[in-house]
Structure formats: structure tokens, C-alpha cells
Short mmCIF file of C-alpha atoms in Angstrom, two decimals:
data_model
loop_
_atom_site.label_atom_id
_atom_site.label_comp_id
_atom_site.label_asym_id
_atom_site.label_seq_id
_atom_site.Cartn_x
_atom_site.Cartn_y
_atom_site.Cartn_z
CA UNK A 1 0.00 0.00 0.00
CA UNK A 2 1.26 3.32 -0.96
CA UNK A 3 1.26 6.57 1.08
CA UNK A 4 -1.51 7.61 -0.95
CA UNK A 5 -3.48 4.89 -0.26
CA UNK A 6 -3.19 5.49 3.71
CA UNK A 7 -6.16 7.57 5.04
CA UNK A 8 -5.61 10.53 7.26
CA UNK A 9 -6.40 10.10 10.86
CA UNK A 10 -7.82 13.45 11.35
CA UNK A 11 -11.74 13.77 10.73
CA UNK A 12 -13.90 16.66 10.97
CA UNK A 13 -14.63 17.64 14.73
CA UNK A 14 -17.57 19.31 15.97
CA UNK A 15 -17.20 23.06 17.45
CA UNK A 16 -16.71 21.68 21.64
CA UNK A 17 -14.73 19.28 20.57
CA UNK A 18 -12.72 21.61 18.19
CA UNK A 19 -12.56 23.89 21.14
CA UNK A 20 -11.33 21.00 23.21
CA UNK A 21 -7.79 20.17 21.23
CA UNK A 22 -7.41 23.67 21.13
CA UNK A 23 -7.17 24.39 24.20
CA UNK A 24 -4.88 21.53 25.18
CA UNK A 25 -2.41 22.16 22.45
CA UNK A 26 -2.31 26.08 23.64
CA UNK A 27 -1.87 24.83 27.59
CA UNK A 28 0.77 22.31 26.32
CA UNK A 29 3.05 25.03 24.59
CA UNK A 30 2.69 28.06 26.61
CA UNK A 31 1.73 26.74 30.31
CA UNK A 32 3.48 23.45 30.12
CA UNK A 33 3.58 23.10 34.11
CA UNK A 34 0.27 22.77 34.40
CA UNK A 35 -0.69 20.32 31.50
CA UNK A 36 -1.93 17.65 30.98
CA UNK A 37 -5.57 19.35 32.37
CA UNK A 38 -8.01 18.19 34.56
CA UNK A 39 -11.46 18.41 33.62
CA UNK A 40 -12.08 21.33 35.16
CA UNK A 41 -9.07 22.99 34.19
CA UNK A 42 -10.13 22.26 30.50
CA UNK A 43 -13.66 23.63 31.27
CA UNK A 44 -11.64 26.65 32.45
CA UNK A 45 -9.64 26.58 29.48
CA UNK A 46 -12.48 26.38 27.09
CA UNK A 47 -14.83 29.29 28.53
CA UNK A 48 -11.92 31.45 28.73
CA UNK A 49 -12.69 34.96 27.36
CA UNK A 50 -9.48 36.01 26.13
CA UNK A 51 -7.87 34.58 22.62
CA UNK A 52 -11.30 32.87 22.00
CA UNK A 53 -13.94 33.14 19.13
CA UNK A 54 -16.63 32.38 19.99
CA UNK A 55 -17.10 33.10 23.26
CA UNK A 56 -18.76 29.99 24.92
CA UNK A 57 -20.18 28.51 28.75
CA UNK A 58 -19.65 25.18 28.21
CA UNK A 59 -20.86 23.11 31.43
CA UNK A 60 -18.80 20.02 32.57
CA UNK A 61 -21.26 17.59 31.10
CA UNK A 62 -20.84 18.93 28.04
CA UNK A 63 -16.93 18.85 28.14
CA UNK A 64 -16.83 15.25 29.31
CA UNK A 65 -19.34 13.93 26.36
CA UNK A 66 -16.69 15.68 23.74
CA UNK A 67 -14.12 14.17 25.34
CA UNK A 68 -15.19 10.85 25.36
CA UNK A 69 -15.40 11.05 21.72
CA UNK A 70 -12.31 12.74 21.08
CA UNK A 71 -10.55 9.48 22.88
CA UNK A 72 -12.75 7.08 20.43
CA UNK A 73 -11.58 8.93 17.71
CA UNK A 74 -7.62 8.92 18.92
CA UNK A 75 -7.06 12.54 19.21
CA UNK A 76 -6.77 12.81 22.89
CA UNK A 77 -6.35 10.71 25.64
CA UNK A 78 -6.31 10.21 29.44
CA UNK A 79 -4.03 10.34 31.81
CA UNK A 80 -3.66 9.77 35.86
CA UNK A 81 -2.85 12.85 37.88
CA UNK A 82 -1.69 13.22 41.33
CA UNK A 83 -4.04 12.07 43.88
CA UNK A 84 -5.85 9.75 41.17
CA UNK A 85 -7.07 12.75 39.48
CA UNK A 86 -7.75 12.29 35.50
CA UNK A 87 -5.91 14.69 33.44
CA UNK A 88 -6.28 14.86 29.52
CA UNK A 89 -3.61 15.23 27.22
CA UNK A 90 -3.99 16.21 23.27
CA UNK A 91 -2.21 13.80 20.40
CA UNK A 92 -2.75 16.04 17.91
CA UNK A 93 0.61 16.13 16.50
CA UNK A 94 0.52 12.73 14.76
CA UNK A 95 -3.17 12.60 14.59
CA UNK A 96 -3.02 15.48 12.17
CA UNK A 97 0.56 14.68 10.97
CA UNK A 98 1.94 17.92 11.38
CA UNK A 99 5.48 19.39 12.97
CA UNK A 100 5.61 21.62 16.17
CA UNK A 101 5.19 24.98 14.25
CA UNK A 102 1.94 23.59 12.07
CA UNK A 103 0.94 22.53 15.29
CA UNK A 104 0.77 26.29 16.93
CA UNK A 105 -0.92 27.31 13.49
CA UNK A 106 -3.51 24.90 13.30
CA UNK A 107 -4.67 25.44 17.18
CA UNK A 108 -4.82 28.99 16.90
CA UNK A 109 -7.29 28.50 14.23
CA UNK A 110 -9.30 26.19 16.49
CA UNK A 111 -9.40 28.38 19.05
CA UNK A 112 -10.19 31.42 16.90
CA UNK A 113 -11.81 30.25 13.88
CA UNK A 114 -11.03 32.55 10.36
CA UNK A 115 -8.69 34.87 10.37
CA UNK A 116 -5.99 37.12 7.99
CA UNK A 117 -3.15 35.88 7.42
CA UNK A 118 -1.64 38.30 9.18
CA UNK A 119 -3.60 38.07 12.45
CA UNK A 120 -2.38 34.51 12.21
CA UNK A 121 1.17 35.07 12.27
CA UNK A 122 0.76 37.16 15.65
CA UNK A 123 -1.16 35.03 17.33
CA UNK A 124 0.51 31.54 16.70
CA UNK A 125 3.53 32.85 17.21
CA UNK A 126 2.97 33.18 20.78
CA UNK A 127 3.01 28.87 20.74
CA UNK A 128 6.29 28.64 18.92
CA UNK A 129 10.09 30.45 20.28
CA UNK A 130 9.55 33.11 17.67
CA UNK A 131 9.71 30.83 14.96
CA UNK A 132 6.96 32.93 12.81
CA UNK A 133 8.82 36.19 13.31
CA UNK A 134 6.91 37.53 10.02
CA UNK A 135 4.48 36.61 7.45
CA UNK A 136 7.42 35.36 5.17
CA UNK A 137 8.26 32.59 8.26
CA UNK A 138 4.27 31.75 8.20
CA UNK A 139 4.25 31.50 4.66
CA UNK A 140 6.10 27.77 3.79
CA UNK A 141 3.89 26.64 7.68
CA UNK A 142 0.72 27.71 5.76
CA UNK A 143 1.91 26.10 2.16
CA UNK A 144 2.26 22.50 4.05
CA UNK A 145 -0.77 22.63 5.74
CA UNK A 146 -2.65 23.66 2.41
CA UNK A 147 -1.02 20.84 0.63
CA UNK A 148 -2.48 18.59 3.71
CA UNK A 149 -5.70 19.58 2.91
CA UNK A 150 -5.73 21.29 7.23
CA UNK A 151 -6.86 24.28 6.26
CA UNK A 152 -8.25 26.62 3.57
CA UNK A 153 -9.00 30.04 2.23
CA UNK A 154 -11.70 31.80 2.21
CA UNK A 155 -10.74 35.03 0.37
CA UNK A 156 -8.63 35.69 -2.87
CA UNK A 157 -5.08 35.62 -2.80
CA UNK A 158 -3.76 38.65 -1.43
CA UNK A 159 -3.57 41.47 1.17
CA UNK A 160 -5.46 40.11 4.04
CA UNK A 161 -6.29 37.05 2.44
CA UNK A 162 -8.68 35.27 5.13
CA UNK A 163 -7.93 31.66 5.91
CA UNK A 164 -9.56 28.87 8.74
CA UNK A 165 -8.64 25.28 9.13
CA UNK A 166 -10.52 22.34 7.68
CA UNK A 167 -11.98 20.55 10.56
CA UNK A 168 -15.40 22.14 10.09
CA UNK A 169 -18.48 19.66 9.18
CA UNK A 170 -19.69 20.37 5.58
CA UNK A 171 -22.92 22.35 6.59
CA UNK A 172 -20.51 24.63 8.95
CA UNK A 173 -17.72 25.13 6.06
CA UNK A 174 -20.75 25.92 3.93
CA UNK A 175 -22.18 28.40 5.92
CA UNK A 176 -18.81 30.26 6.18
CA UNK A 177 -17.94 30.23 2.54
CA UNK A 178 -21.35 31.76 2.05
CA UNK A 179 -20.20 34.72 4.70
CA UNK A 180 -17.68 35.39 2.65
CA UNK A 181 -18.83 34.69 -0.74
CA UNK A 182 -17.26 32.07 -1.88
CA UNK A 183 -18.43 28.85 -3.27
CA UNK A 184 -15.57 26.91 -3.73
CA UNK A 185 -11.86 26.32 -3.30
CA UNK A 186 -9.62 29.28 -3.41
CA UNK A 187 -6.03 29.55 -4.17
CA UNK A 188 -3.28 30.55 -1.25
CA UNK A 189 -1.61 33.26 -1.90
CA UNK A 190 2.22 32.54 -2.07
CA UNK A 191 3.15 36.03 -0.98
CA UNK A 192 5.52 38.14 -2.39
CA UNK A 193 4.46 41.89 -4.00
CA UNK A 194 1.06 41.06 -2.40
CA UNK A 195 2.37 39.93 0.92
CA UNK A 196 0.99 41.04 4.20
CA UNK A 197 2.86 42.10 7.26
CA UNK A 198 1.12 42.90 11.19
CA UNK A 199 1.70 46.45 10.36
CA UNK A 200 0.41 46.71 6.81
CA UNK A 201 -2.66 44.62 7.58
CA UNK A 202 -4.50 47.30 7.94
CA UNK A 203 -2.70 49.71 6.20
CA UNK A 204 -4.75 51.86 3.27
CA UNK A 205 -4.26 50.42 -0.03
CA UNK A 206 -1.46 52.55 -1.86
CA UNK A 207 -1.71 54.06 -5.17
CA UNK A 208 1.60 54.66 -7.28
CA UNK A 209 1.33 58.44 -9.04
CA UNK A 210 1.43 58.70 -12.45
CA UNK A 211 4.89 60.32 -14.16
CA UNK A 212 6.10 63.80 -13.87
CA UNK A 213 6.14 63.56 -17.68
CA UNK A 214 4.64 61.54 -19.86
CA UNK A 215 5.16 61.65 -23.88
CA UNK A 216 3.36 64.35 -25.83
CA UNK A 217 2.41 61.70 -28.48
CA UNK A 218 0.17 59.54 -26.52
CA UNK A 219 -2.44 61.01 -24.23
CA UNK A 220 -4.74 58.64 -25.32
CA UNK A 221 -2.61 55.82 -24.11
CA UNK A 222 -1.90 57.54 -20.88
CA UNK A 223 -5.34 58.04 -19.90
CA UNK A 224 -6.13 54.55 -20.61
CA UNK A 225 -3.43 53.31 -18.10
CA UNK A 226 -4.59 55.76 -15.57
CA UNK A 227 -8.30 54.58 -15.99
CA UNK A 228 -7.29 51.09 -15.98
CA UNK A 229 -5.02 52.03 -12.84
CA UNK A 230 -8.17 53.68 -11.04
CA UNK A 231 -10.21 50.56 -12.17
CA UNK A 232 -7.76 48.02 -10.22
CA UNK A 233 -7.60 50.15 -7.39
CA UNK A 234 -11.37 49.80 -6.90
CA UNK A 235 -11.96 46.75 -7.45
CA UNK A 236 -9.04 46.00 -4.96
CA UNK A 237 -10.81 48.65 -2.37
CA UNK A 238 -14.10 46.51 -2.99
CA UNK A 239 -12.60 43.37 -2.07
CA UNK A 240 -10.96 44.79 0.95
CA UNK A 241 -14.78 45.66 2.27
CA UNK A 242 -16.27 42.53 1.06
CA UNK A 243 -13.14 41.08 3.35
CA UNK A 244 -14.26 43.52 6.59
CA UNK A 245 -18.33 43.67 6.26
CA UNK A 246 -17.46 39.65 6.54
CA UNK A 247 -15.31 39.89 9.14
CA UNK A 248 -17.89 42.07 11.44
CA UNK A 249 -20.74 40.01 10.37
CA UNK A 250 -18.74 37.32 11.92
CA UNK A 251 -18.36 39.36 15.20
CA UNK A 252 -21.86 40.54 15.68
CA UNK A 253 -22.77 36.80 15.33
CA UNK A 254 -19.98 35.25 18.08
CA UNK A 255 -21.44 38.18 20.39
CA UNK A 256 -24.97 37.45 19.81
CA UNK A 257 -24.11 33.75 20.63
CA UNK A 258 -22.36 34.55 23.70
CA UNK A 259 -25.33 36.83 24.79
CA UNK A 260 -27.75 34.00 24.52
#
């Protein structure tokens, strides 16, 4: 049997139980002294209201249920704490086949859903020992994770290119796409001229000014570059605010959830 042939071990998870591994990959890499989690440390973990999207008040009952199928399914397991105490540990690592570095990228997504690209790179990098210093570290992370079919984009290639992971059920990637209005598979942008950086994120987009001089000849040629110029420029601008109205759409509904 060939590589090929050998079917991935990851499957799509449902939102507590994609809440779940997130949470115990974060605790693993930046509180390590206090992981593996009890149960109620994981309910702790998983109501948190800071680096969380959506907000949620999971109850105990609830956590242990998604555990119990996250240890059918071989993702995470249980372990005995002091004073005969369960703890839970994650095995995410092989059980999505990914490094240390995808690792921090993929549970950030978990934990916060879609995001830009360059949102990303600030927030993961808090999991790794600066290892994403800048978009152009996150970029080759994203590309394998892509080419594992872990996560995908939801917006054009390009500034602020939106992207979430692939562990959604079909009905919940659906919905999404439709937030953002896309139907189908998008491209990832490979960076480069279009590449975004935490300060340029939300930087305005810039237009380069015509020539001091242009030839005497050809006005008609020079206004046609201009108004194809002004043309990509919009069409960039609309894009961008297709990018935000989804992004706040997204917002109102995570707070709306949390309210109720």
C-alpha cells in the first residue's frame, strides 16, 4: 500500500470538541507546568474569554461527552494525575501529521476560527520560540498545511487574504464560505508583491502616481493606463470591504451567541 493509499487520521470535529484540542495544544506550549488538564481545568480553558472566538459557557457535562469522543476517535487521551485525578492530554501532532510549528498554526485556528493571514502570524507565534517572526516565516507553515488539505481560504489571494482550518463539518464550512462569498476552493496566496505584514494589515491600499512627464504623443494611451489604474484600485478597495463587512458580520454573530 502506498502513502496515498493510507487515510488521514484526522476527521472533521464538531465546534466543543474543536474547542477542546485547542485548548490543550495552547496549555501544552505556553503553560506546560500545568498540563496535561483536569477536567475542570479544561472547562476553564475552554470558557476562557481572552484569545477565543466564539465566546462559549460550556458546562462540565458537556466537556466530558466531547471528550469521550475525542478518545474514540484517537485525538486525545487520558491520563492519571496526582491524587488519582484524571488529566487529559492532546495527540494532535501525529493525529493530524503535522510538525511543532503547524501545530501552533492549526490550534490557533481552532481556538479562533477565520482569520488574515496576518492576524495569524501574531497570534501563533505566541506557541512557537519566535519561529513565525513575520508573514514570510508563516508563509512555507501555511503552504504544508494547504497541501495537507488542514486548512483553507476563504478570500482571494492577497492582502489580508482570510484563511480557517478544515476541521469544520460540511454544513458549517458551507455556511462560512457563504459569509464570505465564496463557493468553492480558493487559491493561497504565495506572498511576495502582495504579501501582508502585522503592520500593513490594515494599512490603506497605496496608489503609485502617475509620471512627472509623460510623452506628448500619446495622451490617449496615458489616460487609458490611468483609468485602468483607477479601475484596479477599486476593485481591490471593494474586495478589501467585502473582506471587513465579513469579518464584522462574523463578530456581531460570536457576540450574539455569547449573549444567549
Amino acid at each position: 500500500m502506498s502513502e496515498s493509499d493510507i487515510k488521514p487520521r484526522w476527521q472533521p470535529l464538531g465546534r466543543i470538541e474543536r474547542r477542546i484540542v485547542g485548548v490543550l495544544i495552547e496549555k501544552a506550549k505556553t503553560t506546560p507546568d500545568q498540563y496535561p488538564l483536569s477536567l475542570n481545568g479544561l472547562v476553564n480553558g475552554c470558557n476562557q474569554k481572552t484569545n477565543r472566538s466564539p465566546q462559549m459557557s460550556l458546562a462540565e457535562s458537556q466537556v466530558e461527552d466531547a471528550l469521550e469522543r475525542l478518545r474514540e476517535s484517537g485525538a486525545v487521551g487520558e491520563v492519571q494525575g496526582s491524587g488519582r485525578v484524571p488529566k487529559y492530554r492532546h495527540y494532535m501532532k501525529d493525529w493530524l501529521g503535522v510538525d511543532g510549528v503547524e501545530l501552533a498554526v492549526m490550534a490557533e485556528l481552532l481556538l479562533r476560527g477565520d482569520q488574515s493571514i496576518g492576524d495569524l502570524r501574531g497570534r501563533a507565534n505566541r506557541m512557537t520560540s519566535n519561529e513565525i517572526k513575520d508573514v514570510a516565516a508563516l508563509r512555507p507553515v501555511l503552504a504544508n498545511l494547504f497541501a495537507k488539505k488542514l486548512i483553507v481560504a476563504l478570500t482571494p489571494a492577497g492582502r489580508g487574504q482570510i484563511v480557517t482550518h478544515a476541521l469544520y463539518r460540511d454544513e458549517e464550512m458551507d455556511k462560512l464560505r457563504q459569509q464570505y462569498g465564496t463557493s468553492g476552493d480558493m487559491s493561497l496566496g504565495a506572498g511576495g508583491d502582495d504579501d501582508d505584514s502585522d503592520e500593513a494589515e490594515h494599512a490603506a491600499p497605496v496608489r503609485t502616481a502617475p509620471p512627472h512627464s509623460a510623452p506628448a504623443h500619446a495622451p490617449i494611451a496615458a489616460s487609458a493606463a490611468r483609468d485602468s489604474g483607477d479601475t484596479a484600485g477599486l476593485r481591490q478597495e471593494v474586495d478589501e470591504l467585502r473582506q471587513e463587512v465579513a469579518r464584522l458580520r462574523k463578530e456581531v454573530e460570536d457576540l450574539w451567541s455569547s449573549l444567549r
